[in-house]
Coordinates of C-alpha atoms in Angstrom, one line a residue:
M230 CA -23.2 16.4 25.7
I231 CA -25.5 14.4 27.8
E232 CA -29.0 13.9 26.4
N233 CA -31.5 12.2 28.7
E234 CA -33.6 13.8 31.4
G235 CA -33.9 12.6 34.9
A236 CA -35.8 13.6 38.1
P237 CA -34.5 16.5 40.2
G238 CA -31.4 15.3 42.1
Q239 CA -31.2 12.1 40.1
K240 CA -28.0 11.2 38.3
I241 CA -28.4 11.4 34.6
V242 CA -27.1 8.2 32.9
T243 CA -26.7 7.7 29.2
I244 CA -25.4 4.9 27.0
Y245 CA -22.3 7.1 26.3
D246 CA -21.2 7.6 29.9
N247 CA -18.2 5.3 29.5
I248 CA -16.7 7.2 26.6
Y249 CA -17.6 10.8 27.6
D250 CA -14.5 11.4 29.7
L251 CA -11.5 9.7 28.0
P252 CA -8.0 11.2 27.4
D253 CA -8.9 11.7 23.7
C254 CA -12.0 12.0 21.7
R255 CA -11.8 9.2 19.1
S256 CA -14.1 6.6 20.8
Y257 CA -16.8 9.2 21.5
Y258 CA -16.8 10.6 18.0
R259 CA -16.8 7.2 16.5
A260 CA -19.9 6.4 18.6
M261 CA -21.5 9.7 17.5
H262 CA -20.7 9.0 13.9
N263 CA -22.4 5.6 14.2
A264 CA -25.4 7.2 16.0
G265 CA -25.9 9.8 13.2
F266 CA -25.1 12.7 15.5
R267 CA -26.2 16.1 13.8
T268 CA -27.0 18.6 16.5
A269 CA -23.5 20.3 16.4
H270 CA -23.9 20.9 12.6
F271 CA -27.1 23.0 13.0
A272 CA -26.2 24.5 16.4
S273 CA -22.8 25.8 15.5
T274 CA -24.2 27.5 12.4
A275 CA -26.7 29.3 14.6
F276 CA -24.1 30.0 17.3
R277 CA -21.7 31.6 14.8
A278 CA -24.6 33.8 13.5
V279 CA -25.5 34.8 17.1
L280 CA -21.9 35.7 17.9
A281 CA -21.6 37.8 14.7
E282 CA -24.7 39.7 15.6
L283 CA -23.6 40.2 19.2
K284 CA -20.2 41.5 18.1
H285 CA -21.9 43.8 15.6
L286 CA -24.2 45.3 18.2
R287 CA -21.6 45.8 20.9
G288 CA -18.8 46.8 18.5
L289 CA -16.5 44.1 19.6
D290 CA -13.4 43.0 17.7
Q291 CA -12.9 40.0 20.0
A292 CA -15.4 38.1 22.1
T293 CA -15.2 35.6 24.9
V294 CA -17.4 32.4 24.5
M295 CA -18.1 30.0 27.3
D296 CA -19.2 26.5 26.3
F297 CA -21.2 24.8 29.0
A298 CA -21.3 21.0 29.4
S299 CA -18.7 21.1 26.7
G300 CA -17.0 17.7 26.7
Y301 CA -14.4 17.4 24.0
G302 CA -15.5 20.7 22.5
I303 CA -17.4 20.1 19.3
A304 CA -19.3 23.4 19.4
P305 CA -16.2 25.6 19.7
A306 CA -14.3 23.3 17.3
L307 CA -16.8 24.1 14.6
M308 CA -17.2 27.7 15.6
R309 CA -13.6 28.7 15.4
H310 CA -12.3 26.4 12.7
D311 CA -13.1 26.0 9.0
V312 CA -14.4 22.4 9.3
A313 CA -17.8 20.7 9.1
L314 CA -19.2 18.2 11.6
D315 CA -18.8 15.4 9.0
D316 CA -15.1 16.3 8.7
V317 CA -14.6 15.8 12.4
L318 CA -16.7 12.6 12.8
S319 CA -15.4 10.8 9.7
R320 CA -11.8 11.7 10.7
Y321 CA -11.7 9.2 13.5
V322 CA -12.9 6.3 11.3
E323 CA -9.5 6.4 9.6
P324 CA -7.5 3.2 10.5
W325 CA -4.6 5.2 11.8
F326 CA -6.5 6.0 15.0
D327 CA -7.0 2.3 15.8
E328 CA -3.5 1.9 17.3
A329 CA -2.4 5.5 17.9
T330 CA -1.5 6.6 21.4
T331 CA -3.3 9.4 23.1
E332 CA -0.2 11.5 22.7
D333 CA -0.2 10.8 19.0
V334 CA -3.9 11.6 18.6
I335 CA -3.5 15.0 20.5
A336 CA -0.4 15.9 18.4
K337 CA -2.2 15.0 15.2
D338 CA -5.4 16.8 16.1
R339 CA -3.6 19.9 17.3
E340 CA -1.9 20.2 13.8
W341 CA -5.2 19.4 12.0
F342 CA -7.1 22.2 13.9
Q343 CA -4.2 24.7 13.7
N344 CA -4.3 24.4 9.9
R345 CA -8.0 25.0 9.7
R346 CA -8.5 28.1 11.9
R347 CA -11.0 30.4 10.4
V348 CA -9.5 33.5 8.8
G349 CA -9.7 36.4 11.2
Q350 CA -11.0 34.2 14.1
N351 CA -9.5 35.6 17.3
D352 CA -12.3 35.1 19.8
R353 CA -11.5 33.3 23.0
F354 CA -13.2 30.1 24.0
A355 CA -13.4 28.3 27.3
G356 CA -15.2 25.1 28.4
I357 CA -17.0 24.0 31.5
D358 CA -17.8 20.3 32.3
I359 CA -17.3 17.7 35.0
A360 CA -15.4 15.6 32.4
G361 CA -11.9 16.9 33.2
R362 CA -10.0 14.6 30.9
A363 CA -12.2 15.6 27.9
L364 CA -11.6 19.2 28.7
E365 CA -7.8 18.6 28.9
Y366 CA -7.9 17.1 25.4
G367 CA -9.8 20.1 24.1
K368 CA -7.3 22.5 25.6
A369 CA -4.3 20.5 24.4
V370 CA -5.4 20.5 20.8
G371 CA -6.3 24.2 20.8
I372 CA -10.1 24.0 20.8
Y373 CA -10.3 25.8 24.2
D374 CA -8.1 28.6 25.5
A375 CA -9.2 27.7 29.1
A376 CA -11.1 24.7 30.6
F377 CA -12.8 24.3 33.9
A378 CA -13.6 20.9 35.4
E379 CA -16.2 22.1 37.8
N380 CA -19.8 21.1 38.9
L381 CA -21.7 24.3 39.0
Q382 CA -24.9 22.7 39.9
D383 CA -23.4 21.8 43.3
D384 CA -20.5 24.1 43.8
T385 CA -19.5 27.8 43.6
P386 CA -17.4 28.6 40.6
S387 CA -13.6 28.8 41.3
A388 CA -11.9 32.2 41.4
E389 CA -10.3 31.5 38.0
L390 CA -13.7 30.5 36.5
Q391 CA -15.4 33.5 37.9
A392 CA -12.7 35.7 36.3
W393 CA -13.5 34.2 32.9
L394 CA -17.2 34.4 33.4
A395 CA -16.9 38.1 34.2
E396 CA -15.4 38.6 30.8
T397 CA -17.9 36.3 28.9
D398 CA -19.9 37.7 26.0
L399 CA -21.7 34.5 24.9
I400 CA -22.6 31.3 26.6
V401 CA -23.4 28.3 24.4
E402 CA -24.4 24.7 25.0
C403 CA -24.9 22.0 22.4
G404 CA -27.3 19.1 23.1
S405 CA -26.4 18.9 26.8
V406 CA -28.5 19.1 30.0
A407 CA -27.6 22.8 30.5
H408 CA -31.2 23.7 30.1
M409 CA -32.1 21.3 32.9
L410 CA -29.5 22.8 35.5
P411 CA -31.1 26.0 36.6
G412 CA -28.8 26.2 39.6
A413 CA -25.7 26.2 37.4
L414 CA -27.3 28.7 35.1
D415 CA -28.1 31.0 37.9
K416 CA -24.5 31.0 39.1
M417 CA -23.2 31.7 35.7
L418 CA -25.5 34.6 35.1
Q419 CA -24.6 36.1 38.5
A420 CA -20.9 35.9 37.7
T421 CA -21.5 37.4 34.2
A422 CA -23.9 40.1 35.4
R423 CA -21.5 43.0 34.4
K424 CA -21.3 42.0 30.8
R425 CA -24.8 40.4 30.4
P426 CA -23.7 37.8 27.9
W427 CA -26.1 36.4 25.3
I428 CA -27.1 32.6 25.6
A429 CA -27.5 30.2 22.7
T430 CA -28.6 26.7 23.7
A431 CA -29.7 23.6 21.7
P432 CA -31.8 21.4 23.9
I433 CA -33.4 18.2 22.8
R434 CA -37.2 18.3 22.4
G435 CA -38.9 16.5 25.2
N436 CA -36.4 17.4 27.9
D437 CA -37.6 19.8 30.6
T438 CA -36.5 23.3 29.6
A439 CA -39.1 25.2 31.6
Q440 CA -37.0 26.0 34.8
A441 CA -33.9 27.1 32.9
L442 CA -35.9 29.3 30.5
E443 CA -37.7 30.9 33.5
M444 CA -34.3 31.4 35.2
M445 CA -33.2 33.4 32.1
R446 CA -36.3 35.5 32.2
E447 CA -35.8 36.1 35.9
H448 CA -32.4 37.6 35.0
Q449 CA -34.2 40.0 32.6
Y450 CA -33.5 38.1 29.4
D451 CA -35.7 37.9 26.4
V452 CA -35.9 34.2 25.4
V453 CA -37.1 32.9 22.0
A454 CA -36.8 29.7 20.0
L455 CA -35.3 30.3 16.6
D456 CA -37.9 30.1 13.8
M457 CA -36.4 27.0 12.2
P458 CA -37.6 23.4 11.9
P459 CA -36.4 21.0 14.6
F460 CA -33.2 19.2 13.6
R461 CA -31.9 15.7 14.2
H462 CA -29.8 15.1 17.3
R463 CA -28.9 11.4 17.0
R464 CA -30.5 8.1 16.2
F465 CA -32.3 6.3 19.0
S466 CA -30.4 3.4 20.5
S467 CA -33.4 1.2 21.0
Q468 CA -37.2 1.0 20.7
D469 CA -37.5 1.7 24.4
E470 CA -35.5 4.9 24.1
Q471 CA -37.7 6.0 21.2
T472 CA -40.9 5.3 23.1
R473 CA -39.8 7.4 26.0
A474 CA -38.6 10.2 23.7
I475 CA -41.9 10.3 21.9
A476 CA -43.8 10.3 25.2
N477 CA -41.7 13.2 26.6
A478 CA -42.0 15.3 23.5
E479 CA -45.7 14.8 23.2
A480 CA -46.1 15.6 26.9
R481 CA -44.6 19.0 26.1
G482 CA -46.8 19.7 23.2
H483 CA -44.6 18.7 20.3
D484 CA -45.8 17.0 17.2
T485 CA -43.6 14.0 16.8
K486 CA -44.7 12.9 13.3
S487 CA -41.8 12.9 10.9
F488 CA -39.5 13.8 13.8
E489 CA -39.1 11.5 16.8
D490 CA -41.4 9.0 15.0
A491 CA -38.7 8.9 12.3
G492 CA -36.1 7.3 14.6
Y493 CA -34.1 10.3 15.9
F494 CA -34.0 12.7 18.9
H495 CA -34.7 16.2 17.6
A496 CA -33.4 19.5 19.0
Q497 CA -34.0 23.1 18.5
V498 CA -32.1 26.4 19.2
F499 CA -33.1 29.0 21.8
I500 CA -31.4 32.4 22.2
A501 CA -31.6 34.6 25.2
R502 CA -30.6 38.3 25.1
P503 CA -30.9 41.4 27.3
K504 CA -34.2 43.0 26.2
E505 CA -32.6 46.2 25.1
E506 CA -30.5 44.2 22.5
V507 CA -33.2 42.2 20.9
T508 CA -33.1 42.5 17.1
H509 CA -35.0 40.6 14.4
V510 CA -33.1 37.4 13.6
V511 CA -34.2 37.6 9.9
D512 CA -32.4 40.9 9.6
W513 CA -29.0 39.7 10.8
A514 CA -26.2 39.8 8.3
H515 CA -25.5 36.1 9.0
S516 CA -29.1 34.9 9.8
P517 CA -29.3 31.3 10.8
V518 CA -33.0 31.3 9.7
A519 CA -33.6 30.5 6.0

């Protein structure tokens, strides 16, 4: 869930790097709570609707979902459990978590999620990220069924990951730099070519999405932004960060008034589908568009 853009080949650094790959999620989610993080609330609602329409069109009883740049797994956590983003973020403010061991947190979280699994939810979820410890946490508490600590921008997917990708029906990413990593995206789409998964992504406005969107089109996908207003990602950490974000968004043609000007990064949802499977989003049984 890395937010800020960098030049090609440049390491992307954020103010949350030091808590992005810890043995449990509490420090990261406390920081997100303080920063007013909202993307996962809107994105997961859209992702569930995308998954429902995909399963309907393809006649699937069970689907496989691959979460890219997944970290601790907030997107699949909200997709497969009957919890809201606020439930997750406010949970770790509880004083009990101040002194708990990682083992205690994992055991408590595993029970918490198990008791909140959505009725009838039997889809499979896997995560890909370079943050191996965050992935291990997500798998230990039951958010992921499989997790892959791999750098697909630089490396070829492992045999195990390729096997999962070959069965993937939907790829999601929630506020990360997935849209900035066309090399990784190309490798995933090559590995998933047999099933032609749908893709649902929630990039931050102002980040450079052009190469990734073009990569999807080169793989013969129809790519559209959902017809819904931009939504808050998180609060800016400083005036300098806001100034850069406004400049980036305006450079890509976005009107920042009442959006980035109001003190928050904003994001939007794109969906990519094989051209023969394009349906009108407003006609979906679980439309994410009001």
